[in-house]
XYZ file of C-alpha atoms in Angstrom:
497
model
C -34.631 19.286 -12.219
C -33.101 19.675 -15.373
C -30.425 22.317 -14.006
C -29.582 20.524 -10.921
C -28.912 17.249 -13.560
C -26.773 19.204 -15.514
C -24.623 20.985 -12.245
C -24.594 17.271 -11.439
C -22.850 16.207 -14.076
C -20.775 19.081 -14.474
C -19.801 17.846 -10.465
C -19.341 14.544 -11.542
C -16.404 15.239 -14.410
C -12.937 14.737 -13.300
C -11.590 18.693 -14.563
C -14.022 20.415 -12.048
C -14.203 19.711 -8.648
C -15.556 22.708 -7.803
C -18.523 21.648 -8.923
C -19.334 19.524 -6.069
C -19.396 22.497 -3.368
C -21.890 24.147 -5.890
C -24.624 21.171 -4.562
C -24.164 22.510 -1.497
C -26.297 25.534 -1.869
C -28.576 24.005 -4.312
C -29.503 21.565 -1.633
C -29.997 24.478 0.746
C -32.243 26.005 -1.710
C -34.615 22.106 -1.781
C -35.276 22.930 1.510
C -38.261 24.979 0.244
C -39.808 22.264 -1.881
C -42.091 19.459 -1.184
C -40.715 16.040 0.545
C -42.297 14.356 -2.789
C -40.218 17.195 -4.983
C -37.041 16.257 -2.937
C -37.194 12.480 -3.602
C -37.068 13.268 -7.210
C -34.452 14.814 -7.472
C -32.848 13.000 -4.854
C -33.397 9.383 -6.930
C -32.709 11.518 -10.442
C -29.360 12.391 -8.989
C -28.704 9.202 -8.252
C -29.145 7.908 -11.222
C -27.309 10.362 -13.094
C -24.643 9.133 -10.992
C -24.704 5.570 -11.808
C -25.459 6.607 -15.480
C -21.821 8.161 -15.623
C -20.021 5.414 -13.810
C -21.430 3.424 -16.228
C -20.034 5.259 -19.139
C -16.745 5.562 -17.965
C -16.875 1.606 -16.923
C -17.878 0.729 -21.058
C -14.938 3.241 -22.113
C -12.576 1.681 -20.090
C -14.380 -2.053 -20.583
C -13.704 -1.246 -24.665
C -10.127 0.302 -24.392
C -8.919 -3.496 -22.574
C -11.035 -5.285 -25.195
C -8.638 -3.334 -27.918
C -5.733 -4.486 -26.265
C -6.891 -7.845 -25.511
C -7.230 -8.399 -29.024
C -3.908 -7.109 -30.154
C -2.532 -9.475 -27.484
C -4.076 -12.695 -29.109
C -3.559 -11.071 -32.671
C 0.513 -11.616 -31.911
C 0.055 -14.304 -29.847
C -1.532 -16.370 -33.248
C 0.880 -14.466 -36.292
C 3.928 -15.133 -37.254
C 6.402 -12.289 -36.727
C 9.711 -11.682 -38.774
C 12.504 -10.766 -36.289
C 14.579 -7.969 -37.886
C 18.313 -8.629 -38.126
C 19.162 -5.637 -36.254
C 20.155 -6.550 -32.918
C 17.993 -3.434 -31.129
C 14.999 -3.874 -32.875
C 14.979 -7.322 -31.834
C 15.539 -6.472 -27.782
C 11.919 -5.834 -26.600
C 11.261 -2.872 -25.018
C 10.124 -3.125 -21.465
C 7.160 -1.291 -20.370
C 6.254 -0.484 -16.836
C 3.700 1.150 -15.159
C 4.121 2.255 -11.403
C 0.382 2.928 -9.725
C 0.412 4.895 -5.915
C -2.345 6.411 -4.347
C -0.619 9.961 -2.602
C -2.317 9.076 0.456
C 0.453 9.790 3.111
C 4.221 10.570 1.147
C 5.352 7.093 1.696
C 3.385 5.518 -0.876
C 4.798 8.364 -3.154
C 8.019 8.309 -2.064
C 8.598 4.580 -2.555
C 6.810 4.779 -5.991
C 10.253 7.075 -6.929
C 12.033 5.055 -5.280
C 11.514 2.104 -7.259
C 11.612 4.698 -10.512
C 15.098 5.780 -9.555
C 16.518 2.568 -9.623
C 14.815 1.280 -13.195
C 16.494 3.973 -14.660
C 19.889 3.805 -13.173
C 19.777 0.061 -13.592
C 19.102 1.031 -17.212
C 22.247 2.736 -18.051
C 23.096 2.810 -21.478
C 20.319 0.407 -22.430
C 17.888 2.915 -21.039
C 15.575 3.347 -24.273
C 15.091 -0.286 -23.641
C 13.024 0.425 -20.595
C 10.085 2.419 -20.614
C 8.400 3.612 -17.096
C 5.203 5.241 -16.473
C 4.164 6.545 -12.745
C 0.367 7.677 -11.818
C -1.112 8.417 -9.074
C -4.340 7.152 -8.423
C -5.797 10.750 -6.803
C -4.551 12.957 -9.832
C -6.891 10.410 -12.074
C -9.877 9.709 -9.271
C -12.895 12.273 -8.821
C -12.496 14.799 -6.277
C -15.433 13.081 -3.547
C -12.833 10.152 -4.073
C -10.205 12.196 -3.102
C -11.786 14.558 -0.543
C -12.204 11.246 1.522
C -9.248 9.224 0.711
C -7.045 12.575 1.378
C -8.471 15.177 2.755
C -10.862 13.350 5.349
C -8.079 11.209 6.149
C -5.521 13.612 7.069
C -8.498 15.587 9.344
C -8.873 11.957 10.682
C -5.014 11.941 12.122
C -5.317 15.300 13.729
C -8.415 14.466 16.848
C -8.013 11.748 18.770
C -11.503 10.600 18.370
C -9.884 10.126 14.588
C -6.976 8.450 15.123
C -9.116 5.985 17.251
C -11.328 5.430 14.641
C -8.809 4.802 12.218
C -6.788 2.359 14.300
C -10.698 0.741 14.454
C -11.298 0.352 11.107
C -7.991 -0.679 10.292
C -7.865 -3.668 12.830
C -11.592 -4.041 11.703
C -9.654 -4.855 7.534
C -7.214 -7.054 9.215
C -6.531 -10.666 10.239
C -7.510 -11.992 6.608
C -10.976 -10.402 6.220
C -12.453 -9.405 2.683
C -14.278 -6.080 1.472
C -17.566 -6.843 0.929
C -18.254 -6.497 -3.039
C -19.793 -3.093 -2.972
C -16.871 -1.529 -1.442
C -14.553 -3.451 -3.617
C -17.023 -2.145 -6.885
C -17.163 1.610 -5.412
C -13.145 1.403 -5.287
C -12.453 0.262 -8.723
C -14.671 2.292 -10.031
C -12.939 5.459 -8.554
C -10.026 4.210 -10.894
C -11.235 4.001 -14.034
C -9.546 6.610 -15.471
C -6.184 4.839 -14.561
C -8.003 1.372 -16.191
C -8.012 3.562 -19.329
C -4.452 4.508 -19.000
C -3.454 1.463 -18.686
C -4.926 0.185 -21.726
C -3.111 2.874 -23.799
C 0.161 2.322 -22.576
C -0.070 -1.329 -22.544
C 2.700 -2.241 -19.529
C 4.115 -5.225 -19.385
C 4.771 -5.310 -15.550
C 2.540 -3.176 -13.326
C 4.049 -2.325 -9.666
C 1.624 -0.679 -7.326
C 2.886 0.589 -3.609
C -0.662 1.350 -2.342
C -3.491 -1.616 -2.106
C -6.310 0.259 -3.808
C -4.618 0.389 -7.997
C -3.421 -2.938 -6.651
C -6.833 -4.070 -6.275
C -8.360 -2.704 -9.438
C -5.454 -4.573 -11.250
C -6.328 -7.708 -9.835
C -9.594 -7.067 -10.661
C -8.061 -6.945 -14.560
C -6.342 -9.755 -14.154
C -9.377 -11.787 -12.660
C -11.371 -11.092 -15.521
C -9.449 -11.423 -18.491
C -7.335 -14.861 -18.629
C -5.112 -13.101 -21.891
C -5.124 -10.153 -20.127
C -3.963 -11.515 -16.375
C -1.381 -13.493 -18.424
C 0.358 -10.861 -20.415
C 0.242 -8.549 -17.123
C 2.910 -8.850 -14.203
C 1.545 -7.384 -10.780
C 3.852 -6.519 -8.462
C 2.963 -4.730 -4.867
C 5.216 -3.178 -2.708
C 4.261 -3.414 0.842
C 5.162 0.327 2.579
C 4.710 -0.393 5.891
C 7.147 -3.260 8.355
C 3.170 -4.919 9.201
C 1.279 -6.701 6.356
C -2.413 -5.614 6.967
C -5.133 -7.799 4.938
C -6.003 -5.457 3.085
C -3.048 -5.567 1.178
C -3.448 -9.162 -0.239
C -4.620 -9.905 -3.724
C -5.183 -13.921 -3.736
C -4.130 -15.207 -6.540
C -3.860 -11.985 -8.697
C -0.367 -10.722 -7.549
C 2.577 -12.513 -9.149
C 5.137 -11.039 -6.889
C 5.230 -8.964 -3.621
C 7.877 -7.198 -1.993
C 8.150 -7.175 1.508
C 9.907 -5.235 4.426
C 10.933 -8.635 5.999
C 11.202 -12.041 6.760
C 8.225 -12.416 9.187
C 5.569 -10.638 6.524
C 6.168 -13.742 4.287
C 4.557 -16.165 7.100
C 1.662 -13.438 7.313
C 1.520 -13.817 3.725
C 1.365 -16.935 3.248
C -1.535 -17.748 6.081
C -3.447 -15.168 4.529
C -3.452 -16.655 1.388
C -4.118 -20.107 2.576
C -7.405 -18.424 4.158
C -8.345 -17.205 1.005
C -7.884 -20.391 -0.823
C -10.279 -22.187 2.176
C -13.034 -19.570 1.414
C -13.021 -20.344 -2.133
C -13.175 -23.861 -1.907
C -16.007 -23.330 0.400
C -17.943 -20.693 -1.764
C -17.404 -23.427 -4.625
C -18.726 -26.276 -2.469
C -21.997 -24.219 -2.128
C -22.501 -23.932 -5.396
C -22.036 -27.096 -6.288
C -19.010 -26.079 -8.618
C -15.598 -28.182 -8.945
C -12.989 -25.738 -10.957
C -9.320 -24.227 -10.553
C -9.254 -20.342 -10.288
C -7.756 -19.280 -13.210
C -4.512 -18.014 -11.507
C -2.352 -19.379 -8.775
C -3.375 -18.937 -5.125
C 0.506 -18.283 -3.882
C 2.321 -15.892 -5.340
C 6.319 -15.336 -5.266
C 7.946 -13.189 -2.061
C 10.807 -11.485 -2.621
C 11.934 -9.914 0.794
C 13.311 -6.769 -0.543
C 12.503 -3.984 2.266
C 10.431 -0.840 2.108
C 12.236 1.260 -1.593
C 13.813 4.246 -0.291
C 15.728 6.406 -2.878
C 18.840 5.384 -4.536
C 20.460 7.770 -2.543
C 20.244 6.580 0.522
C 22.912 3.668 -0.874
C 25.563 6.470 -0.776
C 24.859 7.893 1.922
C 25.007 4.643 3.765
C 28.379 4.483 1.777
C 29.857 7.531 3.372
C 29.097 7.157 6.511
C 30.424 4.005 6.686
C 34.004 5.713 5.433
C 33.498 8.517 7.721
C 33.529 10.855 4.593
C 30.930 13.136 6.156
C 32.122 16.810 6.766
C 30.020 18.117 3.681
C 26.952 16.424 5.061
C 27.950 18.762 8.586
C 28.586 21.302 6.665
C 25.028 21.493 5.063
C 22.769 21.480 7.944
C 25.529 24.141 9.907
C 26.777 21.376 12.601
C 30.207 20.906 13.548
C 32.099 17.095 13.039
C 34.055 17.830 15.312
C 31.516 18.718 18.327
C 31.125 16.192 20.576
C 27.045 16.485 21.063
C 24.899 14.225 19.584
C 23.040 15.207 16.438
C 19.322 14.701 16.861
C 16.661 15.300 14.265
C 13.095 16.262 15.343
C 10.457 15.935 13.411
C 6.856 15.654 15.003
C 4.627 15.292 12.230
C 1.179 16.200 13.391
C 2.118 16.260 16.790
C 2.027 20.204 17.772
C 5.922 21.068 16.719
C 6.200 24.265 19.139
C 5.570 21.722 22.322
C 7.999 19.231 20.909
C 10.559 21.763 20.410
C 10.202 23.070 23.551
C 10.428 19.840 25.449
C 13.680 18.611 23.772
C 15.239 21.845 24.767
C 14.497 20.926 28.181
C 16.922 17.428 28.143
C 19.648 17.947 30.241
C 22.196 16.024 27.874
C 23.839 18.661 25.573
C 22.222 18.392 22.348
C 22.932 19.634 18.506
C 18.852 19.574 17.418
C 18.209 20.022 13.374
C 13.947 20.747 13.433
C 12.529 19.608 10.767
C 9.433 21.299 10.127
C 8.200 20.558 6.864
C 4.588 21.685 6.341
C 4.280 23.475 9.593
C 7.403 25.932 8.606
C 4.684 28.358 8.797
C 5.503 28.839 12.701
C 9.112 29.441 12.446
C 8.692 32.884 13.669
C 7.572 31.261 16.971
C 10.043 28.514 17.477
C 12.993 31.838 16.579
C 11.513 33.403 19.543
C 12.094 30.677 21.794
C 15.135 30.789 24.074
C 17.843 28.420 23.313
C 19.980 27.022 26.445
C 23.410 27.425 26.074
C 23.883 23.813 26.455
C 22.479 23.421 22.610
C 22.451 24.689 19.296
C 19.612 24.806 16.943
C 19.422 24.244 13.334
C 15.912 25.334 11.621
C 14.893 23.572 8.441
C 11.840 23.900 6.211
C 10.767 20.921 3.594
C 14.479 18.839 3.661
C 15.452 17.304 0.058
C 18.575 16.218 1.530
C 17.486 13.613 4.265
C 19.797 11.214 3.190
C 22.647 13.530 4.236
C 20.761 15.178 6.939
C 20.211 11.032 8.521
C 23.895 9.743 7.696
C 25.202 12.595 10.028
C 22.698 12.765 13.013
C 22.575 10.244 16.165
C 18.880 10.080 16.605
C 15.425 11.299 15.764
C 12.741 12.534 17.213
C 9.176 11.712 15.693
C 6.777 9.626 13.917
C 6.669 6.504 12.503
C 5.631 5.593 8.998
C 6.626 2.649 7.222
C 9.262 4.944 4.846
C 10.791 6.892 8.136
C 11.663 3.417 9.718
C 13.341 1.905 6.448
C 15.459 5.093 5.816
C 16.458 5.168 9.262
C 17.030 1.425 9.368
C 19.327 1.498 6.549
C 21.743 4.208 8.115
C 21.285 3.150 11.804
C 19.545 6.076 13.483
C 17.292 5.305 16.217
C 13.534 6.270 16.665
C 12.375 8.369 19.397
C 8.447 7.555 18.314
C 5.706 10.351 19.903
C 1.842 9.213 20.164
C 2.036 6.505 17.170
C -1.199 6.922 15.284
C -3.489 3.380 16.111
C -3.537 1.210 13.170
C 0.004 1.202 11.188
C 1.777 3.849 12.866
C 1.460 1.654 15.945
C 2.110 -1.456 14.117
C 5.061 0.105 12.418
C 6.590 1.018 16.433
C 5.508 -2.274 17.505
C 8.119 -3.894 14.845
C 10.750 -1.506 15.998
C 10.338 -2.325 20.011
C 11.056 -5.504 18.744
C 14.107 -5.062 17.469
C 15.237 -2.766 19.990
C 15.628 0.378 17.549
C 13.134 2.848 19.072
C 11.930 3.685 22.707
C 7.901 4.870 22.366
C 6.610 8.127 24.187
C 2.890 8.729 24.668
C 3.164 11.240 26.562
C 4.668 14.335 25.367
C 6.687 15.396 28.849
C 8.606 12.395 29.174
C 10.942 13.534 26.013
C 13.580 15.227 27.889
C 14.273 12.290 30.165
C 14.023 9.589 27.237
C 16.676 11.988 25.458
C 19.026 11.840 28.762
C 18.225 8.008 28.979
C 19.266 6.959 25.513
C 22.083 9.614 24.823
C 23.554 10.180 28.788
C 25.564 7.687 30.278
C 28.471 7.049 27.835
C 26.472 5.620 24.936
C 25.674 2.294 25.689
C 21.882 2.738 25.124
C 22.108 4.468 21.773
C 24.528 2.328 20.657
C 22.480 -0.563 21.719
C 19.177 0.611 20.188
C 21.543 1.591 16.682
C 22.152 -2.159 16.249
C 18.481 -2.729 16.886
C 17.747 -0.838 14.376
C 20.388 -2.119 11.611
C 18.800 -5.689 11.675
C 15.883 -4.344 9.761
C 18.364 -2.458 7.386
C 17.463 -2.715 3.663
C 19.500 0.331 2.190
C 19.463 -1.769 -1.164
C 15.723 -2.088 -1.445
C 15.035 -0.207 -4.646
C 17.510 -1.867 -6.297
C 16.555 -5.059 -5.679
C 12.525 -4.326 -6.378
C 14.250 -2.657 -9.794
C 16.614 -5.730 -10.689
C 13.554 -8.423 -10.134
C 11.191 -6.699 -12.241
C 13.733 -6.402 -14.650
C 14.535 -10.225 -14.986
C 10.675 -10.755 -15.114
């Protein structure tokens, strides 16, 4: 008992995750003992577990004690300004939180970085930014089933069905129940710790769960939820429950107008159930922080440079971006980008070969480049050409010269191709915000949906044969949700707050 306590613990710290496998085999080897043996060491377990969450809870619990206390000891002193001008400019501190679940959170958390510091400029040592990710800090169950579980989910259909379940299961302004919302925060406690040691003054999160554990800060600490500014960045074009912090979130930033009114009903819900969970028990008090929180309707951050791309292609100055990717300005084809995501790339591929319209195709295939050899040894019509890319870096250039793409449909793709006007050929949206996401874009008109795989070549002919009127049409569709300033103006308000 003693050595399976020990491995146990050794399983439990952050630096080795390979300790968890190693309880694999020590289970197996339990199978020999006693059902009364088991339960012992079954319940021991347990409670070494507990026994280390609550350790890391009282470190964390003492680190925002510290700082809560250095907050009220300037709050009550007297503090002589210097008469140097930049010692009197306070230094701005924030902290962006993401959970790498899916690149879009990721990618919008840099976003968002990219234009602090470039809004910076000179005064640059004036702002001070910190990004984490909530999996590099979190233990590695936490992230085997937040990541790796997840992306097995995506790949059966079985999964994607269940995660289009539970995700309309979290919606229409339900709540966790408090165990889940306890078993969350306290797979962050490591980040509660960094955040007491870099003190932020602003916090922006672009994934709900270090949203959440904020809030919980905030909730709990009135000096604490004072001196702290949440911000959350909403990554998809749907606002999910989920999402929604009543009353802890100061500001959030949203892909458009329509999220707001979402917003705000949600919130109103909220407010109802704590009236109604004060009525029962007999209390009569004001939460300690405001049940509606500002909207800024900024769209889903994409890089900085997306702005100049958008720039150039609106003064035609793209012949380098041609250049890159080995197309021709001058051809008269239209560019399309395909990029299937987990949708099996060699059928894809295949399929968009087989469109009729002449076509110049750029395949994207990122983390399946490993089957390169097998698209190379496909046969090309003359009709086309083919350009064969790994992992891009240069999407901005690779979207401000194409005409469409083919693929999925997270909250980041649509934005990026909102701002420069490329329409979405979507395949099999995953159920839940995938769907959600394509559901905003039939809306607008920017995307045509395909769930099944054999009607790509005559989708292709439909939207780029017959003169141009349909891609044209569906361009415009997709310009009204257009926000290629969106980092910027995340950056600019948490600046002036």
């Amino acid at each position: 008992m003693t050595a399976f306590a020990t491995l146990l613990i050794g399983a439990a710290h952050d630096d080795n995750p390979t300790g968890y496998y190693s309880l694999v085999a020590i289970a197996q080897s339990y199978c020999f003992y006693s059902a009364s043996s088991i339960l012992v060491h079954l319940l021991s377990s347990i409670l070494i577990f507990f026994a280390i969450q609550m350790y890391r809870a009282t470190a964390a619990g003492i680190q925002l004690r510290r700082w809560r206390s250095e907050i009220r000891n300037a709050e009550t002193s007297s503090v002589q300004l210097s008469t140097d001008p930049k010692q009197e400019r306070k230094q701005k501190r924030i902290m962006i939180l993401y959970a790498n679940v899916g690149s879009g959170h990721k990618s919008a958390a840099n976003a968002v970085a990219a234009a602090l510091t470039l809004r910076g400029g000179d005064d640059s040592e004036d702002i001070v930014v910190q990004k984490i990710d909530l999996m590099d800090l979190a233990s590695p169950a936490f992230r085997y089933v937040m990541q790796t579980m997840f992306q097995k989910l995506t790949q059966s259909l079985l999964g994607q069905h269940t995660l289009g379940y539970l995700y309309d299961m979290g919606d229409g302004g339900n709540e966790k129940s408090p165990l889940q919302r306890a078993m969350e925060d306290a797979a962050g406690l490591n980040i509660v710790k960094e955040i007491a040691r870099f003190k932020p003054d602003t916090i922006v999160c672009t994934h709900f769960l270090p949203a959440q554990l904020v809030a919980s800060i905030k909730r709990a600490s009135k000096i604490l939820g004072d001196s702290i500014r949440l911000g959350l960045v909403i990554t998809d074009l749907d606002l999910q429950s989920m999402w929604v912090q009543p009353g802890a979130v100061d500001v959030y930033y949203l892909p458009r107008d329509d999220s707001a009114i979402v917003l705000r009903d949600y919130e109103s819900r909220a407010e109802e159930k704590r009236k109604k969970r004060d009525e029962k028990r007999k209390e009569n008090r004001k939460s300690k922080l405001t049940s509606q929180s500002k909207v800024v309707v900024s769209g889903i951050p994409i890089a900085p440079r997306f702005t100049e791309a958008v720039g150039k292609k609106a003064q035609k100055d793209l012949k380098a971006g041609f250049d890159m990717f080995n197309l021709k300005q001058e051809d008269p084809r239209p560019v399309v980008v395909v990029m299937s995501g987990g949708v099996g790339i060699e059928e894809v591929y295949k399929l968009c070969l087989s469109a009729k319209t002449a076509c110049q195709f750029v395949v994207v295939m990122g983390r399946q480049a490993d089957v390169r050899e097998v698209l190379d040894a496909v046969k090309i019509p003359s009709r086309h050409s083919v350009e064969l890319v790994g992992f891009c870096k240069e999407m901005p250039t690779l979207l401000s010269v194409c005409d469409m793409m083919v693929g999925k449909c997270g909250g980041l793709t649509a934005a990026e191709n909102a701002a420069l006007g490329v329409p979405l050929l979507i395949l099999s949206p995953i159920p839940g915000q995938e769907q959600r996401n394509a559901d905003v874009l039939l809306e607008t008109g920017g995307c045509l949906k395909i769930n099944d795989l054999p009607l790509i070549p005559s989708r292709l002919d439909y939207v780029l044969g017959g003169g141009g009127g349909k891609i044209d049409e569906m361009r415009r569709g997709m310009e009204k949700l257009a926000k290629p300033l969106s980092a910027f103006t995340v950056a600019d308000d948490i600046l002036r707050g």
